[in-house]
Amino acid sequence: MSTTAADLTHGHDHGHDHAHDHPHGWRRWLYATNHKDIGTMYLIFSFIMLLEGGVLALMLRAELFSPGLQLVQPEFFNQLTTMHGLIMVFGAVMPAFVGFANWMIPLQIGCSDMAFARMNNFSFWLMVPAAIILTASFFMPGGATAAGWTLYAPLSIQMGPGMDAAIFAMHIWAPRRSWVPSTSSPPS
């Protein structure tokens, strides 16, 4: 009895939920350190980019429906090809793998979370401006014309603001993932 009274006088009420320790609403996603939340954000991002790349693929297929010029000029067709490749590889496939890994690796090996959870979250949030810059480069002069999704020279040296923005977006997008599962126990 005296232990309970001492705990209450020192502010150790064990009957209340400590839900105030974790952010809620939009802060839950912005400041996420839970591997499942970060994995979910990667998977949602991957799906959105899959839709964007799919629209570009539909435009490519509409142009290739029959021989000749139907919908777009040849330069724009080359831009569609380049942007479709970049968006599908870097925006759909890679984030999907990272999202599944964030979800599954800690569960499979019995860890509480991934190591460097804040860096893992920051890595996700770097992809959002990179995707915006890459999509915006589509509408800039010079675009990602005819460079292909690999952006190899000599095709990528067609310098212009659009190509510079696409290359800059790929540098931001470069994987900075933390694949080390956390072996520490969660804070009590």
mmCIF file of C-alpha atoms in Angstrom:
data_model
loop_
_atom_site.group_PDB
_atom_site.id
_atom_site.type_symbol
_atom_site.label_atom_id
_atom_site.label_comp_id
_atom_site.label_asym_id
_atom_site.label_seq_id
_atom_site.Cartn_x
_atom_site.Cartn_y
_atom_site.Cartn_z
ATOM 1 C CA MET A 1 0.000 0.000 0.000
ATOM 2 C CA SER A 2 2.772 2.428 0.860
ATOM 3 C CA THR A 3 4.499 1.651 -2.458
ATOM 4 C CA THR A 4 1.401 2.661 -4.374
ATOM 5 C CA ALA A 5 1.031 5.854 -2.386
ATOM 6 C CA ALA A 6 4.731 6.657 -2.920
ATOM 7 C CA ASP A 7 4.405 6.053 -6.660
ATOM 8 C CA LEU A 8 1.404 8.369 -6.855
ATOM 9 C CA THR A 9 3.130 11.113 -4.923
ATOM 10 C CA HIS A 10 6.140 10.982 -7.259
ATOM 11 C CA GLY A 11 3.965 11.155 -10.386
ATOM 12 C CA HIS A 12 4.272 7.486 -11.362
ATOM 13 C CA ASP A 13 0.658 6.738 -12.120
ATOM 14 C CA HIS A 14 0.798 3.436 -14.018
ATOM 15 C CA GLY A 15 -2.903 3.399 -14.792
ATOM 16 C CA HIS A 16 -2.762 5.975 -17.599
ATOM 17 C CA ASP A 17 -1.829 5.391 -21.201
ATOM 18 C CA HIS A 18 1.400 7.052 -22.333
ATOM 19 C CA ALA A 19 0.044 7.850 -25.794
ATOM 20 C CA HIS A 20 1.231 11.442 -25.499
ATOM 21 C CA ASP A 21 4.812 10.202 -26.014
ATOM 22 C CA HIS A 22 4.190 9.504 -29.720
ATOM 23 C CA PRO A 23 3.129 12.120 -32.287
ATOM 24 C CA HIS A 24 -0.329 11.930 -33.817
ATOM 25 C CA GLY A 25 -1.885 13.069 -37.078
ATOM 26 C CA TRP A 26 0.447 14.506 -39.694
ATOM 27 C CA ARG A 27 3.340 14.614 -37.192
ATOM 28 C CA ARG A 28 3.215 10.820 -36.966
ATOM 29 C CA TRP A 29 4.214 10.602 -40.621
ATOM 30 C CA LEU A 30 6.582 13.575 -40.739
ATOM 31 C CA TYR A 31 8.614 12.499 -37.701
ATOM 32 C CA ALA A 32 8.151 8.732 -38.064
ATOM 33 C CA THR A 33 10.749 6.461 -36.505
ATOM 34 C CA ASN A 34 8.647 3.298 -36.587
ATOM 35 C CA HIS A 35 9.826 0.967 -39.354
ATOM 36 C CA LYS A 36 6.249 0.094 -40.311
ATOM 37 C CA ASP A 37 5.254 3.744 -40.751
ATOM 38 C CA ILE A 38 8.341 4.473 -42.845
ATOM 39 C CA GLY A 39 7.760 1.338 -44.911
ATOM 40 C CA THR A 40 4.148 2.382 -45.478
ATOM 41 C CA MET A 41 5.263 5.829 -46.665
ATOM 42 C CA TYR A 42 7.686 4.225 -49.122
ATOM 43 C CA LEU A 43 4.955 1.931 -50.466
ATOM 44 C CA ILE A 44 2.442 4.776 -50.882
ATOM 45 C CA PHE A 45 5.075 6.894 -52.633
ATOM 46 C CA SER A 46 5.945 3.952 -54.864
ATOM 47 C CA PHE A 47 2.300 3.498 -55.836
ATOM 48 C CA ILE A 48 1.887 7.196 -56.691
ATOM 49 C CA MET A 49 4.994 7.113 -58.859
ATOM 50 C CA LEU A 50 3.753 3.884 -60.469
ATOM 51 C CA LEU A 51 0.601 5.744 -61.500
ATOM 52 C CA GLU A 52 2.641 8.653 -62.892
ATOM 53 C CA GLY A 53 4.926 6.303 -64.824
ATOM 54 C CA GLY A 54 1.894 4.369 -66.010
ATOM 55 C CA VAL A 55 0.336 7.491 -67.502
ATOM 56 C CA LEU A 56 3.578 8.131 -69.396
ATOM 57 C CA ALA A 57 3.545 4.504 -70.610
ATOM 58 C CA LEU A 58 -0.022 4.931 -71.860
ATOM 59 C CA MET A 59 1.041 8.043 -73.776
ATOM 60 C CA LEU A 60 3.946 6.086 -75.297
ATOM 61 C CA ARG A 61 1.634 3.256 -76.332
ATOM 62 C CA ALA A 62 -0.917 5.649 -77.793
ATOM 63 C CA GLU A 63 1.803 7.108 -80.014
ATOM 64 C CA LEU A 64 2.971 3.633 -81.059
ATOM 65 C CA PHE A 65 -0.562 2.444 -81.854
ATOM 66 C CA SER A 66 -0.005 2.833 -85.574
ATOM 67 C CA PRO A 67 2.883 4.007 -87.770
ATOM 68 C CA GLY A 68 3.378 7.704 -88.299
ATOM 69 C CA LEU A 69 2.885 10.776 -86.182
ATOM 70 C CA GLN A 70 -0.303 10.611 -84.098
ATOM 71 C CA LEU A 71 -0.151 12.526 -80.846
ATOM 72 C CA VAL A 72 3.295 13.876 -79.994
ATOM 73 C CA GLN A 73 6.403 15.164 -81.732
ATOM 74 C CA PRO A 74 9.515 12.931 -81.816
ATOM 75 C CA GLU A 75 11.389 15.061 -79.245
ATOM 76 C CA PHE A 76 8.490 14.802 -76.812
ATOM 77 C CA PHE A 77 8.295 11.051 -77.427
ATOM 78 C CA ASN A 78 11.971 10.794 -76.426
ATOM 79 C CA GLN A 79 11.199 12.793 -73.279
ATOM 80 C CA LEU A 80 8.346 10.426 -72.470
ATOM 81 C CA THR A 81 10.662 7.439 -72.866
ATOM 82 C CA THR A 82 13.354 8.947 -70.641
ATOM 83 C CA MET A 83 10.979 10.127 -67.945
ATOM 84 C CA HIS A 84 9.031 6.859 -67.956
ATOM 85 C CA GLY A 85 12.239 4.911 -67.368
ATOM 86 C CA LEU A 86 13.494 7.213 -64.611
ATOM 87 C CA ILE A 87 10.160 7.335 -62.813
ATOM 88 C CA MET A 88 9.534 3.606 -62.971
ATOM 89 C CA VAL A 89 13.028 2.567 -61.843
ATOM 90 C CA PHE A 90 13.774 5.241 -59.251
ATOM 91 C CA GLY A 91 10.214 6.127 -58.260
ATOM 92 C CA ALA A 92 8.306 2.858 -58.348
ATOM 93 C CA VAL A 93 10.624 -0.154 -58.158
ATOM 94 C CA MET A 94 13.335 1.014 -55.751
ATOM 95 C CA PRO A 95 10.995 2.587 -53.154
ATOM 96 C CA ALA A 96 8.771 -0.502 -53.262
ATOM 97 C CA PHE A 97 11.726 -2.743 -52.391
ATOM 98 C CA VAL A 98 12.831 -0.358 -49.652
ATOM 99 C CA GLY A 99 9.280 -0.182 -48.286
ATOM 100 C CA PHE A 100 8.948 -3.951 -48.112
ATOM 101 C CA ALA A 101 12.401 -4.224 -46.539
ATOM 102 C CA ASN A 102 11.526 -1.621 -43.913
ATOM 103 C CA TRP A 103 8.401 -3.561 -43.088
ATOM 104 C CA MET A 104 9.765 -7.083 -43.159
ATOM 105 C CA ILE A 105 13.434 -7.209 -42.088
ATOM 106 C CA PRO A 106 12.879 -6.211 -38.434
ATOM 107 C CA LEU A 107 9.904 -8.588 -38.210
ATOM 108 C CA GLN A 108 11.823 -11.475 -39.744
ATOM 109 C CA ILE A 109 14.845 -11.217 -37.491
ATOM 110 C CA GLY A 110 13.009 -10.171 -34.344
ATOM 111 C CA CYS A 111 14.366 -6.648 -33.914
ATOM 112 C CA SER A 112 12.357 -3.773 -32.588
ATOM 113 C CA ASP A 113 13.233 -1.390 -35.424
ATOM 114 C CA MET A 114 15.807 -0.466 -38.050
ATOM 115 C CA ALA A 115 18.986 1.246 -36.910
ATOM 116 C CA PHE A 116 19.180 4.988 -37.542
ATOM 117 C CA ALA A 117 15.418 5.402 -37.786
ATOM 118 C CA ARG A 118 15.590 9.182 -38.186
ATOM 119 C CA MET A 119 18.052 8.812 -41.067
ATOM 120 C CA ASN A 120 15.702 6.262 -42.609
ATOM 121 C CA ASN A 121 12.850 8.792 -42.346
ATOM 122 C CA PHE A 122 15.034 11.586 -43.738
ATOM 123 C CA SER A 123 15.961 9.335 -46.655
ATOM 124 C CA PHE A 124 12.279 8.979 -47.495
ATOM 125 C CA TRP A 125 11.643 12.704 -47.276
ATOM 126 C CA LEU A 126 14.531 13.384 -49.685
ATOM 127 C CA MET A 127 12.669 11.407 -52.337
ATOM 128 C CA VAL A 128 9.681 13.763 -52.332
ATOM 129 C CA PRO A 129 11.544 16.897 -53.526
ATOM 130 C CA ALA A 130 13.587 14.733 -55.908
ATOM 131 C CA ALA A 131 10.362 13.449 -57.490
ATOM 132 C CA ILE A 132 8.993 16.983 -57.756
ATOM 133 C CA ILE A 133 12.210 18.248 -59.376
ATOM 134 C CA LEU A 134 12.290 15.294 -61.770
ATOM 135 C CA THR A 135 8.675 15.828 -62.800
ATOM 136 C CA ALA A 136 9.258 19.589 -63.133
ATOM 137 C CA SER A 137 12.273 18.940 -65.377
ATOM 138 C CA PHE A 138 9.810 17.464 -67.849
ATOM 139 C CA PHE A 139 8.408 20.946 -68.435
ATOM 140 C CA MET A 140 11.698 22.889 -68.480
ATOM 141 C CA PRO A 141 13.492 23.889 -71.673
ATOM 142 C CA GLY A 142 15.648 21.044 -72.870
ATOM 143 C CA GLY A 143 13.932 18.509 -70.638
ATOM 144 C CA ALA A 144 15.439 15.063 -70.305
ATOM 145 C CA THR A 145 15.436 14.761 -74.079
ATOM 146 C CA ALA A 146 16.708 11.584 -75.648
ATOM 147 C CA ALA A 147 19.131 10.846 -72.816
ATOM 148 C CA GLY A 148 17.486 7.569 -71.862
ATOM 149 C CA TRP A 149 16.860 6.581 -68.275
ATOM 150 C CA THR A 150 20.573 5.850 -67.758
ATOM 151 C CA LEU A 151 21.516 9.479 -68.555
ATOM 152 C CA TYR A 152 24.757 8.364 -70.222
ATOM 153 C CA ALA A 153 26.946 10.785 -72.136
ATOM 154 C CA PRO A 154 26.978 11.910 -74.949
ATOM 155 C CA LEU A 155 23.185 12.118 -74.874
ATOM 156 C CA SER A 156 23.086 13.624 -71.383
ATOM 157 C CA ILE A 157 25.445 16.468 -72.266
ATOM 158 C CA GLN A 158 22.643 18.229 -74.106
ATOM 159 C CA MET A 159 22.824 20.806 -71.377
ATOM 160 C CA GLY A 160 19.808 22.791 -70.508
ATOM 161 C CA PRO A 161 17.834 23.544 -67.383
ATOM 162 C CA GLY A 162 15.665 20.447 -67.831
ATOM 163 C CA MET A 163 18.596 18.042 -68.096
ATOM 164 C CA ASP A 164 20.394 19.731 -65.208
ATOM 165 C CA ALA A 165 17.272 19.400 -63.040
ATOM 166 C CA ALA A 166 16.849 15.724 -63.960
ATOM 167 C CA ILE A 167 20.472 14.935 -63.097
ATOM 168 C CA PHE A 168 20.220 16.924 -59.848
ATOM 169 C CA ALA A 169 17.048 15.037 -58.919
ATOM 170 C CA MET A 170 18.829 11.717 -59.481
ATOM 171 C CA HIS A 171 21.633 12.844 -57.153
ATOM 172 C CA ILE A 172 19.123 13.691 -54.416
ATOM 173 C CA TRP A 173 17.368 10.389 -55.082
ATOM 174 C CA ALA A 174 20.520 8.307 -54.652
ATOM 175 C CA PRO A 175 19.858 5.614 -52.065
ATOM 176 C CA ARG A 176 20.842 6.510 -48.528
ATOM 177 C CA ARG A 177 19.237 3.615 -46.752
ATOM 178 C CA SER A 178 19.952 2.156 -43.360
ATOM 179 C CA TRP A 179 19.727 -1.615 -43.687
ATOM 180 C CA VAL A 180 21.115 -2.353 -40.236
ATOM 181 C CA PRO A 181 18.440 -3.747 -37.912
ATOM 182 C CA SER A 182 18.466 -2.259 -34.457
ATOM 183 C CA THR A 183 19.600 -4.662 -31.782
ATOM 184 C CA SER A 184 18.888 -2.359 -28.903
ATOM 185 C CA SER A 185 15.804 -2.798 -26.818
ATOM 186 C CA PRO A 186 13.124 -0.138 -26.995
ATOM 187 C CA PRO A 187 13.302 2.579 -24.330
ATOM 188 C CA SER A 188 11.251 1.845 -21.271
#
